mmCIF file of C-alpha atoms in Angstrom:
data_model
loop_
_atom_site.group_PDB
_atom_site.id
_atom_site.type_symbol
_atom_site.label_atom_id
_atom_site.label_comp_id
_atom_site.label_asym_id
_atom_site.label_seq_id
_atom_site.Cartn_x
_atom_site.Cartn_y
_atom_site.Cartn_z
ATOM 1 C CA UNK C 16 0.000 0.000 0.000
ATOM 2 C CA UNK C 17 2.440 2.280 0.580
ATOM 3 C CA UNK C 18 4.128 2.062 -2.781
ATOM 4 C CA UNK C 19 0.909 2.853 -3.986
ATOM 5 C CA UNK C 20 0.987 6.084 -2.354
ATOM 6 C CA UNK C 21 4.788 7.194 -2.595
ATOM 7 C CA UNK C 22 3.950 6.224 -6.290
ATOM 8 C CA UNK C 23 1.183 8.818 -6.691
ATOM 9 C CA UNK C 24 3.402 11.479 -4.427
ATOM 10 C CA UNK C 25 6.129 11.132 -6.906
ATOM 11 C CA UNK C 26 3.982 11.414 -9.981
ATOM 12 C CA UNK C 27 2.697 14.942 -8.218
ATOM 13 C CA UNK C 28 6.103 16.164 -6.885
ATOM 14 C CA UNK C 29 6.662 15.492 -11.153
ATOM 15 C CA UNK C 30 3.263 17.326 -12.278
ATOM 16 C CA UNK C 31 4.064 20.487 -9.579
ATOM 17 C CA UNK C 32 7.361 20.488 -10.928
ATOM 18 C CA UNK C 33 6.532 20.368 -14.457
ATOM 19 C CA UNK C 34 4.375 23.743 -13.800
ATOM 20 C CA UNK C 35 6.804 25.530 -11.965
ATOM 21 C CA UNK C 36 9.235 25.000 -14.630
ATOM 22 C CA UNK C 37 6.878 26.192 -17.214
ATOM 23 C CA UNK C 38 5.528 29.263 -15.445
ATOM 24 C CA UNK C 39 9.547 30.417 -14.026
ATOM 25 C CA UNK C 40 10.084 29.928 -18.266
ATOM 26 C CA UNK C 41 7.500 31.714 -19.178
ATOM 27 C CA UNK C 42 8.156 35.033 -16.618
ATOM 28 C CA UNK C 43 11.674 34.449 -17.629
ATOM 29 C CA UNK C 44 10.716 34.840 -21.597
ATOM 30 C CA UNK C 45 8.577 37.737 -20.851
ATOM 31 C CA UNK C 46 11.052 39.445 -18.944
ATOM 32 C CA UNK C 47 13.928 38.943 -21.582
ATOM 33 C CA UNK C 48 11.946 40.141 -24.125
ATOM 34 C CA UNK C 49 10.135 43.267 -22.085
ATOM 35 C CA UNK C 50 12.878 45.284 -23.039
ATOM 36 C CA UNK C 51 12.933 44.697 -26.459
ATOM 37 C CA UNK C 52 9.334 45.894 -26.319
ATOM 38 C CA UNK C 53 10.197 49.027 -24.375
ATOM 39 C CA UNK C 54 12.926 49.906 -26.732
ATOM 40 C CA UNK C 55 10.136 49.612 -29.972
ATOM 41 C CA UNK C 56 7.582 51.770 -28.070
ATOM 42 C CA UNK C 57 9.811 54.605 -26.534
ATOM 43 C CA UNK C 58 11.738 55.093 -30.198
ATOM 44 C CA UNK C 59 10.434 56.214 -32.995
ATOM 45 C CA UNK C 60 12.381 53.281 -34.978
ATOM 46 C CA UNK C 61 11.543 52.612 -38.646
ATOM 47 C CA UNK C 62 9.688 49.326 -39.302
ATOM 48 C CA UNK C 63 11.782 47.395 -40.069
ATOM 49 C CA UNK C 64 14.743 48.224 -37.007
ATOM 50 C CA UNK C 65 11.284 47.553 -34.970
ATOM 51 C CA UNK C 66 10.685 44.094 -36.164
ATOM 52 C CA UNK C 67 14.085 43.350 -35.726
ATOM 53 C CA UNK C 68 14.327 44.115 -32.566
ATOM 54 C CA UNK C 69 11.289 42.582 -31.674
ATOM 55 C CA UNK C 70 12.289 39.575 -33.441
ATOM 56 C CA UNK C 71 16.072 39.726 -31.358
ATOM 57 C CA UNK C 72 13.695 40.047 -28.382
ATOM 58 C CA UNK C 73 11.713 37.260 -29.057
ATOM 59 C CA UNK C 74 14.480 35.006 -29.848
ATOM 60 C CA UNK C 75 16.390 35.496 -27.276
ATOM 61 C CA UNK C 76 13.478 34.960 -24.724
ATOM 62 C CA UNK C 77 12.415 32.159 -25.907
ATOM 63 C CA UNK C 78 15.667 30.837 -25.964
ATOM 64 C CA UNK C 79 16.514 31.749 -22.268
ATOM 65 C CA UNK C 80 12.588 30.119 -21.231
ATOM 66 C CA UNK C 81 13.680 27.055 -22.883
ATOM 67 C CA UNK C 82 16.958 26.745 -20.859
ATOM 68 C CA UNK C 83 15.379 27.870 -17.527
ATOM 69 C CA UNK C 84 12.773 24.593 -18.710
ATOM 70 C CA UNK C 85 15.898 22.320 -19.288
ATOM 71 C CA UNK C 86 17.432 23.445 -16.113
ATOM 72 C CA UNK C 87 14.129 23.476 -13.298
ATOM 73 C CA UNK C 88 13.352 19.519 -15.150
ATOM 74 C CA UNK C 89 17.136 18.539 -15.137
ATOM 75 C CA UNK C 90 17.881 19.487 -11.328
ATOM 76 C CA UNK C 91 14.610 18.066 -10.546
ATOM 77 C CA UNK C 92 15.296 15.004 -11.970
ATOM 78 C CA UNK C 93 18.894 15.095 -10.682
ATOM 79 C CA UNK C 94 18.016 15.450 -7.052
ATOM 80 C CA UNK C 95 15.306 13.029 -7.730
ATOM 81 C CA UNK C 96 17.422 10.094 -8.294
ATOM 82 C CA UNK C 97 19.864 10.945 -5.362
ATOM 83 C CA UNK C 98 16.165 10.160 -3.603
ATOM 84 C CA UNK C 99 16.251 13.539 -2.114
#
């Protein structure tokens, strides 16, 4: 029985986890690319310097959310199998 249950609190350490990595990657994305945003809306910058620097912006924040993703799931699953 108690398998059962460490089971089920180990599949919803894994499912908290899981959307704690995705929200910290998502504030992490929005925050990397707030200034890129900022920069657009305070300049008067020609259409095409905008949507490049929106598009730098969006890059590199969705690059950082990914590797914040990678990083929350990997030490997770690191401590994990020490059985921490």
């Amino acid at each position: 029985m108690d398998m059962g249950r460490e089971s089920r609190w180990e599949k919803d350490a894994m499912t908290v986890e899981i959307v704690f990595a995705l929200v910290a990657a998502a504030v992490l994305a929005a925050a990397v690319f707030a200034p890129a945003l900022v920069l657009t809306l305070a300049f008067d910058l020609s259409d095409s310097a905008s949507k490049g620097v929106l598009t730098g912006g969006a890059l590199a924040g969705g690059v950082a959310g990914v590797w914040r993703l990678v990083r929350v799931l990997y030490r997770f699953d690191v401590e994990r199998r020490k059985g921490h």
